[in-house]
XYZ file of C-alpha atoms in Angstrom:
381
model
C 0.166 -0.480 0.028
C 1.311 3.433 -0.618
C 1.886 5.920 2.271
C -0.998 8.512 2.254
C -0.224 12.208 1.227
C 1.837 14.234 3.529
C 2.720 11.239 5.754
C 6.670 11.624 5.424
C 6.430 15.299 6.291
C 5.035 14.082 9.655
C 7.124 11.081 9.877
C 10.244 12.928 9.391
C 9.029 15.955 11.171
C 11.245 15.727 14.059
C 14.470 15.588 12.013
C 13.456 17.981 8.945
C 12.498 20.476 11.670
C 16.045 21.114 12.537
C 16.543 23.465 9.863
C 13.150 25.279 10.354
C 14.082 25.735 13.925
C 17.430 27.261 13.003
C 15.453 29.720 10.287
C 12.714 30.468 12.566
C 15.323 31.599 15.383
C 17.132 33.582 12.239
C 13.855 34.883 11.691
C 13.710 37.038 15.406
C 10.999 34.040 16.516
C 11.503 32.767 20.073
C 11.595 28.953 20.697
C 10.578 27.444 24.069
C 11.403 23.983 24.775
C 8.857 21.738 26.720
C 9.183 18.452 28.416
C 5.679 16.987 28.810
C 1.814 17.011 28.122
C 1.096 19.539 31.275
C 2.738 22.413 29.809
C -0.104 24.644 28.349
C 1.141 25.287 24.685
C -1.559 27.794 24.159
C 0.194 30.617 26.453
C 3.343 30.291 24.503
C 1.695 30.632 20.988
C -0.139 33.356 22.626
C 3.314 34.925 23.211
C 4.182 34.623 19.686
C 6.728 32.037 20.341
C 7.244 28.633 19.061
C 6.950 25.262 21.552
C 8.627 22.357 20.716
C 8.931 19.052 22.355
C 12.705 18.873 23.827
C 12.206 14.767 25.302
C 15.115 12.816 24.774
C 14.362 9.664 23.225
C 17.426 7.937 22.531
C 20.558 6.533 24.643
C 23.285 8.455 22.394
C 23.979 11.125 25.314
C 23.245 8.317 28.430
C 26.984 8.393 29.205
C 27.370 11.942 29.118
C 24.291 12.410 31.371
C 25.292 9.871 34.003
C 28.670 12.123 34.774
C 26.134 14.667 36.374
C 23.022 11.742 37.227
C 22.654 8.683 38.748
C 22.882 5.289 36.576
C 19.766 4.239 38.054
C 17.429 6.987 36.765
C 15.012 7.077 34.257
C 16.317 7.032 30.689
C 13.862 9.946 29.371
C 15.626 11.944 31.942
C 19.070 10.873 31.148
C 18.497 11.214 27.747
C 17.036 14.961 27.809
C 19.770 16.028 29.859
C 22.532 14.297 28.120
C 21.800 15.987 24.636
C 20.972 19.596 26.663
C 24.590 19.601 27.952
C 26.277 18.306 24.785
C 24.216 20.363 22.436
C 23.134 17.428 20.464
C 19.796 18.316 20.096
C 19.249 21.558 17.863
C 15.334 22.194 19.831
C 17.289 22.628 23.054
C 20.229 24.375 21.682
C 17.975 26.914 19.934
C 15.548 27.189 22.880
C 15.396 30.740 24.181
C 13.554 29.270 27.354
C 12.818 25.852 28.361
C 9.503 25.052 30.304
C 9.474 21.990 33.015
C 6.976 20.669 35.376
C 7.495 18.841 38.645
C 6.052 15.634 37.617
C 8.473 13.261 39.533
C 11.230 13.712 41.522
C 13.693 13.000 38.894
C 12.652 15.350 36.707
C 12.450 18.077 38.864
C 15.816 17.910 40.497
C 17.227 17.278 36.928
C 15.811 21.005 35.913
C 18.012 22.418 38.844
C 21.023 21.299 37.202
C 19.786 22.082 33.664
C 18.629 25.714 35.048
C 22.696 26.276 35.489
C 22.919 25.943 31.521
C 19.798 27.076 30.170
C 17.133 29.619 30.933
C 14.739 27.580 32.845
C 11.139 28.026 33.851
C 9.591 25.031 36.117
C 5.795 24.982 37.044
C 4.988 23.482 40.557
C 2.435 21.136 39.475
C -0.086 20.118 42.026
C -0.322 16.245 42.320
C -4.030 15.826 43.115
C -6.270 16.663 39.959
C -9.745 16.083 41.840
C -8.956 19.064 44.267
C -10.658 22.600 44.405
C -7.236 23.880 45.699
C -5.146 22.170 43.371
C -6.930 23.587 40.614
C -6.188 27.144 41.924
C -2.322 26.316 42.307
C -2.312 25.201 38.844
C -4.206 28.195 37.676
C -1.673 30.174 39.458
C 1.311 28.411 37.688
C 0.162 29.079 34.412
C -0.157 32.930 35.295
C 3.299 32.746 36.486
C 4.436 31.242 32.943
C 2.451 33.883 31.426
C 4.107 36.750 33.295
C 7.565 34.965 32.437
C 7.304 34.929 29.070
C 5.993 38.447 28.858
C 8.899 39.392 30.709
C 11.595 37.300 29.044
C 10.262 37.988 25.722
C 8.951 41.575 25.804
C 5.206 41.031 24.621
C 1.758 41.286 26.283
C -0.194 38.058 26.588
C -3.882 39.445 26.076
C -6.794 37.258 26.938
C -7.810 37.325 23.349
C -4.473 35.913 21.946
C -4.933 32.985 24.651
C -8.774 32.312 23.220
C -7.068 32.014 19.775
C -4.608 29.990 20.669
C -6.847 27.841 22.361
C -8.835 27.818 19.123
C -6.285 26.470 17.058
C -5.124 24.009 19.649
C -8.555 22.614 20.053
C -8.809 22.414 16.256
C -5.496 20.327 15.713
C -7.060 17.925 18.695
C -9.909 17.491 16.915
C -7.819 16.568 13.517
C -5.668 14.280 15.619
C -8.889 12.308 17.260
C -10.016 11.952 13.690
C -6.681 10.706 12.263
C -6.759 8.214 15.531
C -10.179 6.913 15.010
C -8.862 5.471 11.812
C -7.319 2.664 14.034
C -10.984 1.663 15.327
C -11.562 0.145 11.659
C -11.375 -3.483 11.489
C -8.595 -4.176 10.033
C -7.006 -0.420 11.377
C -6.165 1.971 8.304
C -2.577 1.997 8.862
C -0.214 0.652 11.183
C 0.381 1.573 14.846
C 4.185 2.201 14.060
C 3.044 4.822 11.571
C 0.668 6.196 13.696
C 3.019 6.671 16.241
C 5.364 8.726 13.746
C 2.747 10.877 12.603
C 1.361 11.857 15.982
C 4.769 12.211 17.539
C 5.577 14.851 14.371
C 2.491 16.921 14.826
C 4.857 18.217 18.034
C 7.698 19.517 15.742
C 4.979 21.408 12.919
C 5.286 25.020 13.298
C 2.870 26.101 11.000
C -0.185 25.034 12.551
C -2.448 26.822 9.669
C -0.266 24.372 7.134
C -0.158 21.185 9.468
C -4.439 21.329 9.689
C -4.516 21.554 5.729
C -1.972 18.209 5.598
C -3.833 16.581 8.129
C -6.986 17.253 6.469
C -5.375 16.121 3.156
C -4.180 13.119 4.710
C -6.904 11.671 6.795
C -9.314 12.001 3.375
C -6.606 10.230 1.583
C -6.424 7.348 3.960
C -10.279 7.354 4.061
C -10.491 7.046 0.302
C -8.099 4.072 0.222
C -9.697 2.074 2.693
C -12.997 2.706 1.142
C -11.314 0.710 -2.102
C -10.342 -2.076 0.451
C -6.751 -0.856 0.570
C -5.332 -1.741 4.446
C -1.948 -2.476 5.004
C -2.907 -4.798 8.026
C -4.495 -8.223 8.133
C -7.594 -8.714 9.779
C -6.584 -11.115 11.808
C -3.975 -9.100 13.693
C -4.155 -8.842 17.167
C -5.399 -5.474 18.186
C -3.056 -4.143 21.015
C -3.300 -1.049 23.058
C -0.185 0.764 24.528
C -0.414 2.067 28.085
C 2.471 3.676 30.314
C 5.446 5.973 30.002
C 5.887 7.924 26.652
C 6.919 5.313 24.073
C 8.970 7.163 21.709
C 12.351 6.051 22.882
C 11.211 2.634 22.786
C 9.415 2.947 19.445
C 11.530 -0.146 17.278
C 11.972 -2.504 20.093
C 8.242 -2.544 21.549
C 5.843 -1.299 19.023
C 7.593 -2.233 16.094
C 8.328 -5.948 17.487
C 4.550 -5.996 18.363
C 3.673 -5.515 14.300
C 6.143 -7.688 13.290
C 4.792 -10.583 15.603
C 1.475 -10.669 14.656
C -0.178 -7.634 16.231
C -1.329 -3.795 15.427
C -1.077 -1.229 17.880
C -4.417 0.534 17.798
C -4.367 2.699 20.566
C -1.409 4.803 22.353
C -3.348 5.976 25.901
C 0.460 7.328 27.107
C 1.315 10.900 26.631
C 2.903 10.149 23.489
C -0.300 9.237 21.952
C -3.858 10.458 22.863
C -3.958 11.047 26.692
C -3.358 15.148 26.250
C -5.306 15.175 23.029
C -8.566 13.493 23.936
C -10.255 16.133 26.284
C -10.587 19.629 24.350
C -9.895 22.989 26.511
C -13.205 24.851 27.069
C -14.112 27.910 25.210
C -17.144 29.319 27.251
C -15.097 30.158 30.112
C -12.140 32.362 31.432
C -9.190 31.250 29.006
C -6.982 30.764 32.315
C -9.393 28.551 34.184
C -9.966 26.706 31.194
C -6.134 25.882 30.473
C -6.040 25.099 34.260
C -9.076 22.569 34.417
C -7.952 20.850 31.079
C -4.290 20.145 31.699
C -4.473 19.196 35.418
C -7.037 16.764 34.105
C -4.315 14.792 32.348
C -4.637 11.078 33.966
C -0.524 11.012 34.558
C 0.366 8.239 37.160
C 1.879 10.955 39.336
C -1.617 12.196 40.273
C -2.645 10.867 43.478
C -5.196 9.542 43.289
C -5.202 8.719 39.607
C -8.875 6.980 38.707
C -8.781 8.899 35.511
C -6.418 6.589 34.026
C -8.340 3.313 34.787
C -11.457 4.895 33.615
C -9.919 6.402 30.279
C -8.555 2.966 29.639
C -12.021 1.317 30.115
C -13.118 3.692 27.684
C -10.225 3.190 24.944
C -10.509 -0.712 25.257
C -14.050 -0.568 24.326
C -13.980 1.956 21.517
C -10.829 0.443 19.774
C -11.724 -3.042 20.489
C -8.832 -4.237 22.116
C -7.880 -7.830 22.393
C -4.846 -7.145 24.574
C -3.181 -4.396 26.721
C 0.749 -3.683 26.581
C 2.358 -1.350 29.680
C 5.275 0.003 29.185
C 7.367 0.790 32.170
C 10.692 3.255 31.634
C 13.130 1.845 34.289
C 13.261 3.822 37.197
C 9.734 5.310 36.841
C 8.527 4.606 40.198
C 4.601 6.001 39.568
C 4.260 4.076 36.452
C 6.047 0.877 38.020
C 3.830 1.134 41.002
C 0.435 1.567 38.936
C 1.304 -1.651 36.863
C -0.334 -3.736 39.233
C -3.513 -1.694 39.708
C -3.682 -1.744 35.748
C -3.104 -5.373 35.324
C -6.019 -5.884 37.903
C -8.107 -3.781 35.966
C -7.276 -5.370 32.616
C -7.658 -8.736 33.502
C -10.444 -8.881 35.929
C -12.471 -5.617 34.674
C -11.970 -6.063 31.061
C -11.003 -9.779 30.620
C -7.988 -9.138 28.555
C -4.802 -10.165 29.021
C -1.807 -7.794 29.767
C 1.792 -7.672 29.378
C 4.297 -5.259 31.357
C 7.456 -4.639 29.851
C 9.898 -2.596 31.867
C 13.090 -1.396 29.595
C 15.085 1.672 28.879
C 16.598 2.842 25.769
C 19.660 0.544 25.398
C 18.920 -2.157 22.711
C 20.375 -4.742 24.940
C 17.119 -6.228 25.791
C 15.591 -6.121 22.228
C 15.828 -10.423 22.167
C 14.295 -10.945 25.318
C 11.396 -8.287 24.808
C 10.617 -9.821 21.246
C 10.565 -13.458 23.273
C 7.918 -12.074 25.500
C 5.706 -10.208 22.822
C 5.781 -13.418 20.695
C 4.745 -15.494 23.619
C 1.866 -12.695 24.551
C 0.607 -12.487 21.172
C 0.484 -16.263 20.616
C -1.595 -16.523 23.841
C -4.266 -14.646 22.328
């Protein structure tokens, strides 16, 4: 099957964006690097700046990072820090500001070190999304970010600019959800590996109006191909949902392996996938209130309690007709590691589906072991 229109644009967006981010800097644009889905990109857009995801997704700079950080730390944190201190990530190198949130202990301590080298703003994330006081605290943190952007970049962020950014981002989320929904089909309209690449690539698209046009055209093309009976996926492929830690750094050894072993990833519940995009920002209330409400509701494992994750999994397992769940835990990610017990209990007992937990890092050393476990998991179905 030929790839849909504009697929390569998004599949290669991270790499191709290196030149674009330099050109944007040369044109006087401000670049803001972000680490997590809790950062409200709408406020950055309202400042006239370009937000870019800067999480590390390989072990290329792990040894560099381990000169400052402990070896038994999350690979995502070590990778992100390593790329920052070695100037090997153009997005971090060209960033005028980095924004992080205190999602976990490892990240917030890493930010202290990174703040000695880069212009760093840290948002203090409350970790009870169901509490009104937490909502007010998070609203205050968003206001602090707004004020910091105004001060550092010499701009005024008006309410109307935030509202316009909310409209643009909501439109982007709606298109991504429509693209995502093509995996609800049986068989899906595309492989999960390709789905992942496109979703990830959307984080590196700097022209959102052009992105919307390209996404609309790609969705139309995929639907037309599917209507003609063109799908790359075998109808008998086992439908897998991915949950847990961000999967960008383990894309090949987990998601690609699943699809080489008779499965197809139809849904990515994690923050690499649909988690942040599913809920829109309300447009009928004060925009800062709306942003605080939306972003604090992201069901990350750092939240306590985190009932939203199981509720979301319940919904997605049914919507995407899932045959099994693979839970990715990055080494030393304690919050997701602890939650894996509750997720397994829920998936096995409440949904009656098989569950597999994969604890890994960015090293290729466990590729063979993971493949053996995935083969057995899919054969079991």
